Each structure stands twice: as structure tokens, then as C-alpha cells.
Amino acid sequence: MESSSVDKLSALINELPKQPWYGADLYNWKGFWYRPHHLSSTMAASSNFQAKDDDVILTSSMKTGTTWMKAIIPTIMNPVGRTDDDSLDPLLKHHPNELIPSLEIQVYSVNPHPDLSNMVSPRLFRTHMAYPLLPESIKTSGCKIVYITRDPKDTFVSTCHFMNSVIAARGVEPWPMSEAFESFCKGVHTFGPFHDHVLGYWKESLKRPEKICFMRYEDMKKDPKGEVKKLACFLGRPFEKDQEVEKVVWRCSLERLKNLEMNQHGVDPWLGIDYKHYFRRGIVGDWKNHFTDEMKEKLEQLTAMKFEGSGLSLGY
Ligand code: PAP
């Protein structure tokens, strides 16, 4: 970026509301919280990305099951994903982050006008951007959006584990869960507020179900085959045989992915984080191992209040 643009960006960032989060500062841009290095790329992607009608865009707030979808969507879309030969599976050699690039963390992180002309269609992308911040062309073109969300109590616990691992690698002490919880309830966490993020996609999915497939982590855990079949139909890639669905579910399972060499020992080059941190327990209700009664009450009440009248519930 040219030095004048860098100066303008720094000036803009300095004007934005700021809050501490896991040993760094988050900045609020247009109602959502960002780390400074994601802010410039989010702004660039939001203004400059041109969607194509056959693109697939995976969207989510953080720690809601995105990595599972990052594995499943390419496996559904790539003909190799349905073949019997497991040795051809791209997941063997690539962490799911590499199969479906992030607009703000990868594609727009270095250059605000990246050359995407060599990408083969259908292109797959992901983003943690909230619905109002999405590039206009994603909203107006024929591309499909898959949104995944999760019980905010488990999302919060998953975020704590992940972020404490990230800061531990820099020698920073863990952030006490009680402080992180207050911050989460105020909506202060990267890409949050969680409830606003979910509601934006939920409301739009009700208006345009053919455009946005709204998925829940808990539904995936309960009936992975049924959910993957629905997703494949939504993406225009229905399965012919039951064995094909079983294969996709198995290839993308936590048990398999977390034990692959690449995911145990690789490092995410964009974030400098060990790939292993993307795979943890993957259960519904892990919050029960961490929450006090007061925390449960507070977050459930907040969720009920925020979602009131929307027809959405996420408590498990
Ligand atoms: P991201 O926002 O950094 O991409 P994301 O993948 O959304 O993270 O969330 C990570 C959670 O998904 C972890 O949950 P946990 O902390 O409660 O365990 C992780 O274990 C879980 N996860 C990752 N891959 C899978 C998978 N293949 N199946 C089920 N859960 C998964």
C-alpha cells in the first residue's frame, strides 16, 4: 500500500471506537469489531470484491464450525471429493483454510486489488464479515452464501480456548474467562457482536432461502448426513448414492482431520497459528464444563432478548 493510503488508514483507525481484547485492541467499524490488520483488508474486500454468479461464499462469526464447513464445501464441490480413492483427497495435504480462502485474512490481506483472474470456477471463498458489510456484488449476484452458526455459549468457550492458545504462543498470559465473558456479552470480540452477526444472515435467509443456506453446528452434529445432503442440494450438487454422502461426512470428520499429519504439525502462514488449534473437542454443550449458573443465565437471557420476535433460537 502507498504511504499516503497507509497514513489515511491509520488516521481513520485512530478515530474508531477501541476496546482491549486478548492483549490487543479491537476497533469498531460500521458496528462490528476488528483487529487492525484485518480492518484494512476487510475494507478493501468490502469495496472491491466482484462476485461471480457461480461463486460459493462461506460466512460465519468466529468459532461456530467454520473449519468443518471449510472441509465440507470443497469436498462437495470438487468431483474428487466423491471418488472412492481416498489418496486423492485434497484434505490429506491441505488444512481446510487452504481450500477455501478467506477474503479478509488471505485474499485482500496484501493487495487491495488482487488478481483473481486465474481462479478456476466455481470459486470458493469465506469471510467473517457481517451481512451489512458484505461486498455489494455478493448480495446482488447469483452467488450462493452458506452461513454456519452455533450456540453462543459453546462459541464463547471455543473462542476462549483458541485465543488463549494464540496469545500463549506470544508468551502472553491467558485472559481470565470472567473478563472475556463480559466482553463477549457486550458484543466485543473479533467480527462480533455475535448476536447482530447471526441476525443479519438469519433475516436475509428468511427472505431469500435460495440465496442463503442458514446452518447450525448442533444440527450438523445431530444429523451430519441429512445436513450435508441438504447442503449439496442447495449448492446444486446433489448426491446420487448414499455412500457418497457417507464418504464426505467421514472425510470431513473431526476425528479424521485432527489426526492428519498436516493438521497436527502445520502452521497457518496467514495468522502464524498452529493448525492443530482449529480442532479441539467439537462437542455440543462444552459450556457446561466452564459456565457458572450466573453465566448461563446471563448469556441465555441476552440471547433470548436479542433474538426475540426473529423466530431464531440457538440454545442447547
Ligand atoms: P474459525 O472461526 O477459526 O474458523 P471454527 O472452525 O469456526 O473456527 O471453530 C472451531 C470449532 O469447530 C472448534 O470447536 P471446540 O473448540 O468447541 O472444540 C473445533 O473443535 C470445531 N471443529 C473443527 N473442525 C471440526 C469438524 N470437522 N467437525 C466438528 N467440529 C469441528
Short mmCIF file of C-alpha atoms and ligand atoms in Angstrom, two decimals:
data_model
loop_
_atom_site.label_atom_id
_atom_site.label_comp_id
_atom_site.label_asym_id
_atom_site.label_seq_id
_atom_site.Cartn_x
_atom_site.Cartn_y
_atom_site.Cartn_z
CA MET A 1 0.00 0.00 0.00
CA GLU A 2 1.26 3.52 -0.79
CA SER A 3 2.42 5.58 2.19
CA SER A 4 -0.39 8.18 1.74
CA SER A 5 -3.00 5.37 1.87
CA VAL A 6 -1.33 3.92 4.96
CA ASP A 7 -1.45 7.37 6.62
CA LYS A 8 -5.14 7.78 5.74
CA LEU A 9 -5.92 4.32 7.09
CA SER A 10 -4.02 4.96 10.34
CA ALA A 11 -5.89 8.25 10.75
CA LEU A 12 -9.22 6.50 10.15
CA ILE A 13 -8.38 3.67 12.57
CA ASN A 14 -7.41 6.20 15.24
CA GLU A 15 -10.89 7.74 15.01
CA LEU A 16 -12.70 4.42 15.57
CA PRO A 17 -14.02 3.18 18.95
CA LYS A 18 -11.45 0.86 20.54
CA GLN A 19 -11.63 -1.91 23.17
CA PRO A 20 -9.00 -4.27 24.61
CA TRP A 21 -9.37 -7.97 23.72
CA TYR A 22 -6.90 -10.79 24.48
CA GLY A 23 -3.93 -8.47 24.91
CA ALA A 24 -4.57 -6.38 21.78
CA ASP A 25 -7.00 -3.68 20.64
CA LEU A 26 -10.14 -4.21 18.61
CA TYR A 27 -11.66 -1.40 16.52
CA ASN A 28 -15.32 -0.95 15.72
CA TRP A 29 -16.02 -0.29 12.05
CA LYS A 30 -19.64 0.08 10.95
CA GLY A 31 -20.91 -1.71 14.06
CA PHE A 32 -18.51 -4.70 14.07
CA TRP A 33 -15.18 -5.34 15.82
CA TYR A 34 -11.88 -5.95 14.03
CA ARG A 35 -8.21 -6.35 14.75
CA PRO A 36 -6.36 -3.52 12.92
CA HIS A 37 -4.62 -5.86 10.45
CA HIS A 38 -7.98 -7.34 9.41
CA LEU A 39 -9.61 -3.95 9.13
CA SER A 40 -7.79 -2.68 6.04
CA SER A 41 -8.30 -5.98 4.19
CA THR A 42 -11.97 -6.08 5.21
CA MET A 43 -12.46 -2.55 3.88
CA ALA A 44 -10.71 -3.48 0.63
CA ALA A 45 -12.71 -6.70 0.19
CA SER A 46 -15.95 -4.97 1.09
CA SER A 47 -15.43 -2.30 -1.61
CA ASN A 48 -13.52 -4.16 -4.30
CA PHE A 49 -14.53 -7.85 -4.42
CA GLN A 50 -16.57 -8.74 -7.51
CA ALA A 51 -18.59 -11.91 -7.03
CA LYS A 52 -19.45 -14.20 -9.93
CA ASP A 53 -22.82 -15.94 -10.22
CA ASP A 54 -21.34 -19.37 -9.57
CA ASP A 55 -19.18 -18.40 -6.55
CA VAL A 56 -19.86 -20.02 -3.19
CA ILE A 57 -19.24 -17.85 -0.12
CA LEU A 58 -18.95 -19.41 3.34
CA THR A 59 -19.80 -16.90 6.06
CA SER A 60 -19.73 -17.11 9.85
CA SER A 61 -18.87 -15.37 13.08
CA MET A 62 -15.74 -16.91 14.64
CA LYS A 63 -15.64 -20.41 16.24
CA THR A 64 -19.03 -21.58 15.08
CA GLY A 65 -17.97 -24.58 13.00
CA THR A 66 -16.40 -22.78 10.04
CA THR A 67 -13.49 -25.24 9.71
CA TRP A 68 -15.94 -28.13 9.36
CA MET A 69 -17.66 -26.25 6.52
CA LYS A 70 -14.27 -25.27 5.04
CA ALA A 71 -13.72 -29.01 4.59
CA ILE A 72 -17.25 -29.97 3.56
CA ILE A 73 -17.95 -27.33 0.90
CA PRO A 74 -14.81 -28.01 -1.20
CA THR A 75 -15.40 -31.76 -0.82
CA ILE A 76 -18.98 -31.37 -2.12
CA MET A 77 -17.95 -29.02 -4.95
CA ASN A 78 -14.81 -30.87 -6.08
CA PRO A 79 -15.57 -34.01 -8.16
CA VAL A 80 -12.54 -35.66 -6.49
CA GLY A 81 -14.42 -35.40 -3.19
CA ARG A 82 -16.88 -38.05 -4.37
CA THR A 83 -14.42 -40.57 -5.75
CA ASP A 84 -13.66 -43.76 -3.87
CA ASP A 85 -9.91 -43.19 -3.93
CA ASP A 86 -9.06 -41.57 -0.60
CA SER A 87 -5.47 -40.94 -1.66
CA LEU A 88 -6.69 -38.13 -3.98
CA ASP A 89 -8.45 -36.24 -1.17
CA PRO A 90 -7.01 -32.67 -1.02
CA LEU A 91 -7.66 -32.65 2.74
CA LEU A 92 -4.77 -35.10 3.14
CA LYS A 93 -2.27 -32.40 2.18
CA HIS A 94 -4.14 -29.18 2.93
CA HIS A 95 -5.66 -27.70 6.05
CA PRO A 96 -9.27 -26.69 5.24
CA ASN A 97 -8.17 -23.00 5.45
CA GLU A 98 -6.20 -23.57 2.23
CA LEU A 99 -9.12 -25.00 0.27
CA ILE A 100 -11.45 -22.03 0.64
CA PRO A 101 -9.53 -18.77 1.03
CA SER A 102 -10.65 -16.01 3.40
CA LEU A 103 -11.36 -12.66 1.73
CA GLU A 104 -10.05 -10.58 4.64
CA ILE A 105 -7.37 -12.88 6.09
CA GLN A 106 -5.87 -14.14 2.81
CA VAL A 107 -7.13 -12.73 -0.49
CA TYR A 108 -7.15 -8.99 0.35
CA SER A 109 -4.50 -9.04 3.10
CA VAL A 110 -1.56 -7.97 0.94
CA ASN A 111 -3.11 -6.20 -2.02
CA PRO A 112 -6.39 -4.24 -2.05
CA HIS A 113 -6.79 -5.18 -5.75
CA PRO A 114 -5.63 -8.82 -6.03
CA ASP A 115 -5.65 -10.50 -9.44
CA LEU A 116 -8.21 -13.31 -9.20
CA SER A 117 -8.41 -13.91 -12.95
CA ASN A 118 -6.59 -17.25 -12.74
CA MET A 119 -9.01 -18.78 -10.25
CA VAL A 120 -10.97 -21.70 -11.63
CA SER A 121 -14.78 -21.51 -11.37
CA PRO A 122 -16.75 -22.23 -9.33
CA ARG A 123 -14.65 -20.15 -6.94
CA LEU A 124 -14.96 -20.78 -3.21
CA PHE A 125 -14.34 -18.04 -0.64
CA ARG A 126 -15.06 -17.48 3.01
CA THR A 127 -15.45 -14.41 5.17
CA HIS A 128 -16.26 -13.47 8.75
CA MET A 129 -17.81 -10.20 7.53
CA ALA A 130 -21.26 -9.42 8.89
CA TYR A 131 -24.08 -9.28 6.34
CA PRO A 132 -24.27 -5.45 6.10
CA LEU A 133 -20.53 -5.25 5.32
CA LEU A 134 -20.54 -7.88 2.55
CA PRO A 135 -19.41 -6.63 -0.86
CA GLU A 136 -22.47 -5.46 -2.79
CA SER A 137 -21.80 -7.95 -5.60
CA ILE A 138 -22.13 -10.88 -3.17
CA LYS A 139 -25.59 -9.64 -2.23
CA THR A 140 -26.77 -8.89 -5.75
CA SER A 141 -25.16 -11.58 -7.93
CA GLY A 142 -26.38 -15.16 -8.22
CA CYS A 143 -23.62 -16.50 -5.94
CA LYS A 144 -24.67 -18.68 -3.01
CA ILE A 145 -23.96 -17.99 0.65
CA VAL A 146 -23.62 -20.69 3.30
CA TYR A 147 -23.84 -19.37 6.88
CA ILE A 148 -22.92 -21.52 9.89
CA THR A 149 -23.66 -20.62 13.49
CA ARG A 150 -23.63 -22.24 16.91
CA ASP A 151 -24.94 -21.91 20.46
CA PRO A 152 -23.25 -18.69 21.70
CA LYS A 153 -22.26 -20.43 24.97
CA ASP A 154 -20.16 -23.03 23.10
CA THR A 155 -18.95 -20.38 20.64
CA PHE A 156 -17.68 -18.32 23.57
CA VAL A 157 -15.88 -21.29 25.18
CA SER A 158 -14.32 -22.28 21.87
CA THR A 159 -13.13 -18.70 21.32
CA CYS A 160 -11.52 -18.61 24.80
CA HIS A 161 -9.54 -21.80 24.16
CA PHE A 162 -8.45 -20.68 20.70
CA MET A 163 -7.48 -17.14 21.65
CA ASN A 164 -5.59 -18.23 24.77
CA SER A 165 -3.60 -20.67 22.61
CA VAL A 166 -2.88 -17.86 20.15
CA ILE A 167 -1.62 -15.45 22.81
CA ALA A 168 0.26 -18.21 24.69
CA ALA A 169 2.40 -18.66 21.56
CA ARG A 170 3.42 -14.98 22.00
CA GLY A 171 4.18 -15.53 25.68
CA VAL A 172 1.04 -13.67 26.84
CA GLU A 173 -0.86 -14.92 29.91
CA PRO A 174 -4.41 -16.28 29.34
CA TRP A 175 -7.21 -13.70 29.58
CA PRO A 176 -9.40 -14.60 32.57
CA MET A 177 -12.64 -16.21 31.37
CA SER A 178 -14.73 -13.86 33.52
CA GLU A 179 -13.33 -10.78 31.71
CA ALA A 180 -13.62 -12.40 28.28
CA PHE A 181 -17.24 -13.30 29.13
CA GLU A 182 -18.18 -9.70 29.99
CA SER A 183 -16.58 -8.59 26.73
CA PHE A 184 -18.50 -11.24 24.72
CA CYS A 185 -21.78 -10.21 26.33
CA LYS A 186 -21.08 -6.59 25.33
CA GLY A 187 -20.55 -7.83 21.77
CA VAL A 188 -16.83 -7.06 21.83
CA HIS A 189 -14.91 -9.84 20.07
CA THR A 190 -13.44 -10.11 16.58
CA PHE A 191 -16.13 -10.00 13.88
CA GLY A 192 -18.81 -9.55 16.60
CA PRO A 193 -21.23 -8.68 18.10
CA PHE A 194 -22.19 -12.35 17.75
CA HIS A 195 -25.95 -11.79 18.01
CA ASP A 196 -26.01 -8.99 15.39
CA HIS A 197 -23.88 -11.14 13.08
CA VAL A 198 -26.26 -14.10 13.31
CA LEU A 199 -29.41 -11.98 12.99
CA GLY A 200 -28.18 -10.25 9.83
CA TYR A 201 -27.79 -13.56 7.99
CA TRP A 202 -30.86 -15.16 9.61
CA LYS A 203 -33.21 -12.37 8.47
CA GLU A 204 -31.79 -12.38 4.97
CA SER A 205 -32.02 -16.20 4.77
CA LEU A 206 -35.73 -15.98 5.58
CA LYS A 207 -36.22 -13.51 2.73
CA ARG A 208 -34.01 -15.40 0.26
CA PRO A 209 -33.67 -19.09 1.19
CA GLU A 210 -32.42 -19.88 -2.33
CA LYS A 211 -29.54 -17.42 -1.74
CA ILE A 212 -28.51 -18.17 1.87
CA CYS A 213 -28.33 -21.60 3.44
CA PHE A 214 -28.51 -20.99 7.22
CA MET A 215 -26.90 -23.88 9.13
CA ARG A 216 -26.41 -24.70 12.80
CA TYR A 217 -23.43 -26.60 14.24
CA GLU A 218 -25.76 -28.57 16.51
CA ASP A 219 -27.88 -29.78 13.56
CA MET A 220 -24.68 -30.94 11.86
CA LYS A 221 -23.66 -32.89 14.95
CA LYS A 222 -27.12 -34.48 15.26
CA ASP A 223 -27.62 -35.48 11.64
CA PRO A 224 -24.46 -34.89 9.59
CA LYS A 225 -25.66 -36.99 6.65
CA GLY A 226 -29.01 -35.21 6.43
CA GLU A 227 -27.43 -31.75 6.71
CA VAL A 228 -24.69 -32.50 4.16
CA LYS A 229 -27.32 -33.83 1.73
CA LYS A 230 -29.36 -30.62 2.14
CA LEU A 231 -26.26 -28.50 1.65
CA ALA A 232 -25.27 -30.40 -1.51
CA CYS A 233 -28.75 -29.82 -2.97
CA PHE A 234 -28.56 -26.12 -2.09
CA LEU A 235 -25.20 -25.91 -3.88
CA GLY A 236 -26.64 -27.63 -6.94
CA ARG A 237 -24.53 -30.76 -6.40
CA PRO A 238 -26.99 -33.39 -5.10
CA PHE A 239 -25.64 -36.83 -4.28
CA GLU A 240 -26.64 -39.85 -6.32
CA LYS A 241 -25.68 -42.52 -3.80
CA ASP A 242 -25.79 -42.72 -0.03
CA GLN A 243 -22.17 -43.92 0.02
CA GLU A 244 -21.09 -40.57 -1.47
CA VAL A 245 -22.62 -38.66 1.44
CA GLU A 246 -21.07 -41.05 3.95
CA LYS A 247 -17.70 -40.53 2.31
CA VAL A 248 -17.96 -36.71 2.56
CA VAL A 249 -19.06 -36.91 6.21
CA TRP A 250 -16.19 -39.25 7.09
CA ARG A 251 -13.53 -37.31 5.15
CA CYS A 252 -14.53 -34.08 6.92
CA SER A 253 -15.00 -35.57 10.40
CA LEU A 254 -13.14 -34.04 13.32
CA GLU A 255 -11.73 -37.46 14.26
CA ARG A 256 -10.10 -37.85 10.84
CA LEU A 257 -9.00 -34.25 10.27
CA LYS A 258 -7.44 -33.69 13.68
CA ASN A 259 -5.22 -36.75 13.22
CA LEU A 260 -3.86 -35.86 9.79
CA GLU A 261 -0.17 -35.01 9.74
CA MET A 262 -0.74 -31.58 8.16
CA ASN A 263 -3.28 -30.56 10.78
CA GLN A 264 -1.19 -31.83 13.69
CA HIS A 265 2.10 -30.21 12.72
CA GLY A 266 1.35 -27.47 10.14
CA VAL A 267 1.28 -23.73 10.82
CA ASP A 268 -1.23 -21.27 9.34
CA PRO A 269 1.01 -18.93 7.29
CA TRP A 270 -1.52 -16.07 7.33
CA LEU A 271 -2.10 -15.99 11.08
CA GLY A 272 1.04 -17.73 12.38
CA ILE A 273 -1.13 -20.16 14.39
CA ASP A 274 -0.55 -23.92 14.66
CA TYR A 275 -3.22 -25.67 12.57
CA LYS A 276 -3.92 -28.04 15.46
CA HIS A 277 -5.72 -25.24 17.34
CA TYR A 278 -8.57 -25.34 14.83
CA PHE A 279 -9.51 -28.83 16.05
CA ARG A 280 -10.44 -29.31 19.68
CA ARG A 281 -13.32 -31.21 21.30
CA GLY A 282 -16.07 -30.42 18.82
CA ILE A 283 -18.95 -31.28 21.14
CA VAL A 284 -22.32 -29.71 21.87
CA GLY A 285 -22.57 -28.40 25.43
CA ASP A 286 -18.89 -27.95 26.35
CA TRP A 287 -20.05 -24.72 28.05
CA LYS A 288 -21.35 -26.92 30.91
CA ASN A 289 -17.72 -27.61 31.84
CA HIS A 290 -16.91 -23.90 32.15
CA PHE A 291 -20.00 -21.83 32.96
CA THR A 292 -21.34 -20.85 36.36
CA ASP A 293 -25.14 -20.72 36.75
CA GLU A 294 -24.93 -16.91 36.53
CA MET A 295 -23.03 -17.03 33.23
CA LYS A 296 -25.57 -19.45 31.75
CA GLU A 297 -28.46 -17.28 32.93
CA LYS A 298 -26.89 -14.06 31.65
CA LEU A 299 -25.98 -15.28 28.17
CA GLU A 300 -29.24 -17.18 27.66
CA GLN A 301 -31.27 -14.12 28.71
CA LEU A 302 -29.22 -11.90 26.43
CA THR A 303 -29.70 -14.31 23.52
CA ALA A 304 -33.46 -14.55 24.14
CA MET A 305 -33.72 -10.76 24.27
CA LYS A 306 -31.66 -10.19 21.12
CA PHE A 307 -33.49 -12.88 19.12
CA GLU A 308 -36.97 -12.02 20.39
CA GLY A 309 -39.51 -11.97 17.56
CA SER A 310 -36.98 -13.24 14.99
CA GLY A 311 -38.08 -16.89 15.12
CA LEU A 312 -34.47 -17.90 15.81
CA SER A 313 -33.25 -19.83 18.83
CA LEU A 314 -29.78 -21.23 19.45
CA GLY A 315 -29.88 -22.69 22.97
CA TYR A 316 -28.88 -26.33 23.56
P1 PAP B 1 -12.64 -20.41 12.95
O1 PAP B 1 -13.67 -19.35 13.19
O2 PAP B 1 -11.27 -20.04 13.46
O3 PAP B 1 -12.61 -20.94 11.56
P2 PAP B 1 -14.24 -22.65 13.71
O4 PAP B 1 -13.81 -23.75 12.83
O5 PAP B 1 -15.48 -21.90 13.33
O6 PAP B 1 -13.06 -21.64 13.92
O7 PAP B 1 -14.50 -23.20 15.16
C1 PAP B 1 -13.68 -24.15 15.77
C2 PAP B 1 -14.58 -25.16 16.42
O8 PAP B 1 -15.03 -26.12 15.46
C3 PAP B 1 -13.83 -25.96 17.49
O9 PAP B 1 -14.82 -26.26 18.48
P3 PAP B 1 -14.44 -26.54 20.02
O10 PAP B 1 -13.47 -25.51 20.44
O11 PAP B 1 -15.74 -26.46 20.76
O12 PAP B 1 -13.88 -27.91 20.04
C4 PAP B 1 -13.40 -27.19 16.71
O13 PAP B 1 -13.10 -28.31 17.54
C5 PAP B 1 -14.62 -27.43 15.86
N1 PAP B 1 -14.33 -28.22 14.65
C6 PAP B 1 -13.28 -28.07 13.80
N2 PAP B 1 -13.35 -28.99 12.81
C7 PAP B 1 -14.45 -29.72 13.05
C8 PAP B 1 -15.05 -30.86 12.38
N3 PAP B 1 -14.51 -31.38 11.30
N4 PAP B 1 -16.17 -31.38 12.91
C9 PAP B 1 -16.74 -30.84 14.02
N5 PAP B 1 -16.22 -29.79 14.70
C10 PAP B 1 -15.09 -29.23 14.22
#
